[in-house]
mmCIF file of C-alpha atoms in Angstrom:
data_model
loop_
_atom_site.group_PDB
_atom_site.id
_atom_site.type_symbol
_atom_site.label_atom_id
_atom_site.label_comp_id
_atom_site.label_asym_id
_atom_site.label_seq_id
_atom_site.Cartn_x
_atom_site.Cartn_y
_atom_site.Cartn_z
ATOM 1 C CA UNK L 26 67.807 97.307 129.841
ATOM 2 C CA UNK L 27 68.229 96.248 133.492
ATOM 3 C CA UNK L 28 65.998 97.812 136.060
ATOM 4 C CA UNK L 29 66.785 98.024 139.671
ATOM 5 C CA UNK L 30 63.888 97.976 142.459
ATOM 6 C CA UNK L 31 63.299 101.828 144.347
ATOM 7 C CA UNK L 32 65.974 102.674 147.261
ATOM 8 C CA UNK L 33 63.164 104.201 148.978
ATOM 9 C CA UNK L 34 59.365 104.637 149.529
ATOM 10 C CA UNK L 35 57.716 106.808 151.394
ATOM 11 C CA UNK L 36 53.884 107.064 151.472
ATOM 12 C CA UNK L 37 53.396 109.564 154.026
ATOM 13 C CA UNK L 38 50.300 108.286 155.087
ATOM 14 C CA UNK L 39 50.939 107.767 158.456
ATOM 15 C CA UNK L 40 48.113 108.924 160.941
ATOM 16 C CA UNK L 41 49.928 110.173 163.848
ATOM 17 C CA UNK L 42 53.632 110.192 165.122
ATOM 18 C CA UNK L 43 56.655 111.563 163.420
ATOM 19 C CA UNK L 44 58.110 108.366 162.074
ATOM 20 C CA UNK L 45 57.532 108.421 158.148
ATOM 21 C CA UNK L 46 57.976 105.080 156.986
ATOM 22 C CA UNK L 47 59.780 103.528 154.472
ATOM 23 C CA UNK L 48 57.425 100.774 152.456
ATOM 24 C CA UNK L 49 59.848 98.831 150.971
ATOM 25 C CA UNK L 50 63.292 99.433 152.999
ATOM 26 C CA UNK L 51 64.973 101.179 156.097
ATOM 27 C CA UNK L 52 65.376 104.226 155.463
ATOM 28 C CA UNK L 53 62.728 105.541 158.031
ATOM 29 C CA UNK L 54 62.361 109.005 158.106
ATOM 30 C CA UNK L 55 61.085 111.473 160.815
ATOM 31 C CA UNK L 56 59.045 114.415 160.068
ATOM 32 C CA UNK L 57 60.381 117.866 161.570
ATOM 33 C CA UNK L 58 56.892 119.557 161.858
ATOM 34 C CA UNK L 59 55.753 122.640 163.942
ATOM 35 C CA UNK L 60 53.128 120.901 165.055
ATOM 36 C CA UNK L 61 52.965 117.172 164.520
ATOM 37 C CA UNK L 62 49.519 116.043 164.690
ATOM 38 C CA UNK L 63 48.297 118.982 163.272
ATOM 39 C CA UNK L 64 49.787 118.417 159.909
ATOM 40 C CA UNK L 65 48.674 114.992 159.035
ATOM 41 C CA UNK L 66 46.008 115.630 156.914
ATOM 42 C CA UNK L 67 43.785 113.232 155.320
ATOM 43 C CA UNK L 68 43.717 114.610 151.915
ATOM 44 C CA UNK L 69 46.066 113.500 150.508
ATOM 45 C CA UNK L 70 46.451 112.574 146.650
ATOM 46 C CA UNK L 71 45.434 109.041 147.479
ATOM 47 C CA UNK L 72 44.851 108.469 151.584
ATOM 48 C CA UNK L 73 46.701 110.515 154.368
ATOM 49 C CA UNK L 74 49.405 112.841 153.975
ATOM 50 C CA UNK L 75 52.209 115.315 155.597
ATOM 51 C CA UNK L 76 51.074 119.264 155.385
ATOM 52 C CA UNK L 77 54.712 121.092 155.207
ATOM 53 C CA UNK L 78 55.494 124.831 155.313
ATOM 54 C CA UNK L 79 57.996 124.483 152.590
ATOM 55 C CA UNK L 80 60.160 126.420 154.833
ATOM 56 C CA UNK L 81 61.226 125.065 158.302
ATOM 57 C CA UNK L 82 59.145 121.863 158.441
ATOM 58 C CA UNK L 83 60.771 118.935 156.518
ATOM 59 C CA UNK L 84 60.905 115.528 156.540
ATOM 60 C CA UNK L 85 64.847 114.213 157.072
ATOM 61 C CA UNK L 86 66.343 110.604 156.749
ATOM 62 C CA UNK L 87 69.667 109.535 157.778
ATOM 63 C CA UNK L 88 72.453 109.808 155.641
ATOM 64 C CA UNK L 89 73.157 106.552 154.059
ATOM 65 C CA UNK L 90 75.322 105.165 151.000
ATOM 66 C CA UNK L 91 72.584 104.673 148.707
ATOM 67 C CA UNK L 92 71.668 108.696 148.360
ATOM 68 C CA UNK L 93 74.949 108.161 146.893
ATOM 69 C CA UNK L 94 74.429 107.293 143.138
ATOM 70 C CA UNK L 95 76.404 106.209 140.863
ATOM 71 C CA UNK L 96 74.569 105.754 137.715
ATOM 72 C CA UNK L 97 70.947 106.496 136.687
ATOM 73 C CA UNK L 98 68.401 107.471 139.284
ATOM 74 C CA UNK L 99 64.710 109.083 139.239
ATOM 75 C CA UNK L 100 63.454 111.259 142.053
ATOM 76 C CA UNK L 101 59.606 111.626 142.607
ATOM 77 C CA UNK L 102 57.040 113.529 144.714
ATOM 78 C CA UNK L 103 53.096 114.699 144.461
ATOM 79 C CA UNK L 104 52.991 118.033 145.580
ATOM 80 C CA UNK L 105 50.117 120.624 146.476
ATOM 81 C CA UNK L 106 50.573 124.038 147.292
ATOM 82 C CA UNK L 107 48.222 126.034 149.239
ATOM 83 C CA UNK L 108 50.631 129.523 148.634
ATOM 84 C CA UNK L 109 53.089 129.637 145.745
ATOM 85 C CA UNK L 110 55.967 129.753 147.144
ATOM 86 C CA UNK L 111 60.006 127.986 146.563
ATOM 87 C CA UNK L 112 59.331 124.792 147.296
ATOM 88 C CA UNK L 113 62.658 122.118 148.544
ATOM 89 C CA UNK L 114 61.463 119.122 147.491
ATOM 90 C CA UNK L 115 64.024 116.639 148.074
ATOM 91 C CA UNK L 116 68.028 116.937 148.346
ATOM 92 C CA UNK L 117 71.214 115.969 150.048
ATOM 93 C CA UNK L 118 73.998 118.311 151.229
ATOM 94 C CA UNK L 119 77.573 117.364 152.011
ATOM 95 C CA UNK L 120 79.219 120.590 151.177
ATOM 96 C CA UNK L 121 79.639 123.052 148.154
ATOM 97 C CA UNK L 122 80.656 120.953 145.747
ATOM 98 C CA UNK L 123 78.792 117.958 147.000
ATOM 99 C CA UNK L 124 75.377 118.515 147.045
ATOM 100 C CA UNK L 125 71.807 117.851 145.335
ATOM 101 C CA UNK L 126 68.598 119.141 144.829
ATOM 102 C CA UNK L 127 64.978 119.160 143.862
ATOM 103 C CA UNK L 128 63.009 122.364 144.072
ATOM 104 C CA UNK L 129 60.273 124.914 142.425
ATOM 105 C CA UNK L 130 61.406 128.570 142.780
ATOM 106 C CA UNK L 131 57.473 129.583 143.526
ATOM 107 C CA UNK L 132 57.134 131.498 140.499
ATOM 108 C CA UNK L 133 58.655 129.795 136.826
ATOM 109 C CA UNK L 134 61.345 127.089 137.268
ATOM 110 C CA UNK L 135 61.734 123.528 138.440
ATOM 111 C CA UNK L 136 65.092 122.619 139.177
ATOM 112 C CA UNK L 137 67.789 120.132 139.427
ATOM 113 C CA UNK L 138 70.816 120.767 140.667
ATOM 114 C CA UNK L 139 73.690 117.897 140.827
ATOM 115 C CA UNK L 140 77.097 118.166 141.595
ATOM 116 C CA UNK L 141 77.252 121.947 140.798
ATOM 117 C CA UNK L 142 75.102 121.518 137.262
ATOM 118 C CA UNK L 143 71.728 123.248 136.963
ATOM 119 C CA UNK L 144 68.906 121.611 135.004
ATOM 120 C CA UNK L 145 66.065 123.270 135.224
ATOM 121 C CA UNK L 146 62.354 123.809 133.161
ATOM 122 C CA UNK L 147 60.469 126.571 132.816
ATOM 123 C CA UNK L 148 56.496 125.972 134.224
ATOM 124 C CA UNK L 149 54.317 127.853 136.953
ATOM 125 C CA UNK L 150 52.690 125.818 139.297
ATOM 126 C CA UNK L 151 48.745 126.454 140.737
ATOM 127 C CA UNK L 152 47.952 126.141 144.006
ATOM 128 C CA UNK L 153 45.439 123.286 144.885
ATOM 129 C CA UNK L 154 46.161 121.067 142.102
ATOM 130 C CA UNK L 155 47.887 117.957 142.856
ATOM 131 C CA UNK L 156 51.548 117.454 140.952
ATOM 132 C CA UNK L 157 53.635 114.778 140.350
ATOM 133 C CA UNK L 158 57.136 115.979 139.848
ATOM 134 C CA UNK L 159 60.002 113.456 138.647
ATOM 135 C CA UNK L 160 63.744 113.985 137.844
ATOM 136 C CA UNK L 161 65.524 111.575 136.024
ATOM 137 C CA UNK L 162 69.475 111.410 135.149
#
């Protein structure tokens, strides 16, 4: 079995700014943040980290062909609530019938959602406990 190297890494552990950087390509990213110094927070799972709303603050990258897969793929993230809430975790939208997703509903389900099909498993989340979530097709 063949394995290919990540598209992307981001570590989030940037201490000021909005650029989120990728590690290991160019797909920089630039957090959307209320208040931008405010919400770099240096507990994070393992050195600094983003603090998110879940809401209107996001991080966004430019669209590019490789969010564009063809084949197998895995999508990761560490996660820690402070509220239980829905939680986007990571995602692409072209239109209706072109779109994908990564998200906790706040309450029971984690979800995929690819092309139209739902994929989803039943859990409830804590707050203050760090997660690490992973999809895999």
């Amino acid at each position: 079995m063949a394995f290919s190297l990540p598209t992307a890494y981001w570590d989030c552990d940037e201490t000021s700014g909005t650029t989120v950087a990728d590690a290991i390509g160019s797909h920089d990213g630039t957090a959307n943040e209320d208040s931008v110094d405010s919400t770099i927070s240096s507990n994070g799972k393992f050195a600094y980290c983003r603090t998110l709303d879940g809401s209107s603050e996001n991080i966004s990258v430019a669209d590019s062909d490789d969010w564009y897969y063809d084949g197998d793929f895995s999508i990761s993230a560490w996660i820690n609530m402070d509220v239980n809430q829905a939680v986007f975790i990571a995602g692409q939208y072209v239109d209706a019938s072109n779109r994908s997703f990564f998200n906790y509903n706040g309450a029971t389900r984690l979800y995929y959602v690819w092309q139209g099909t739902y994929v989803y498993v039943p859990v409830s989340l804590s707050t203050g406990i760090w997660y690490h979530l992973v999809v895999t097709r």
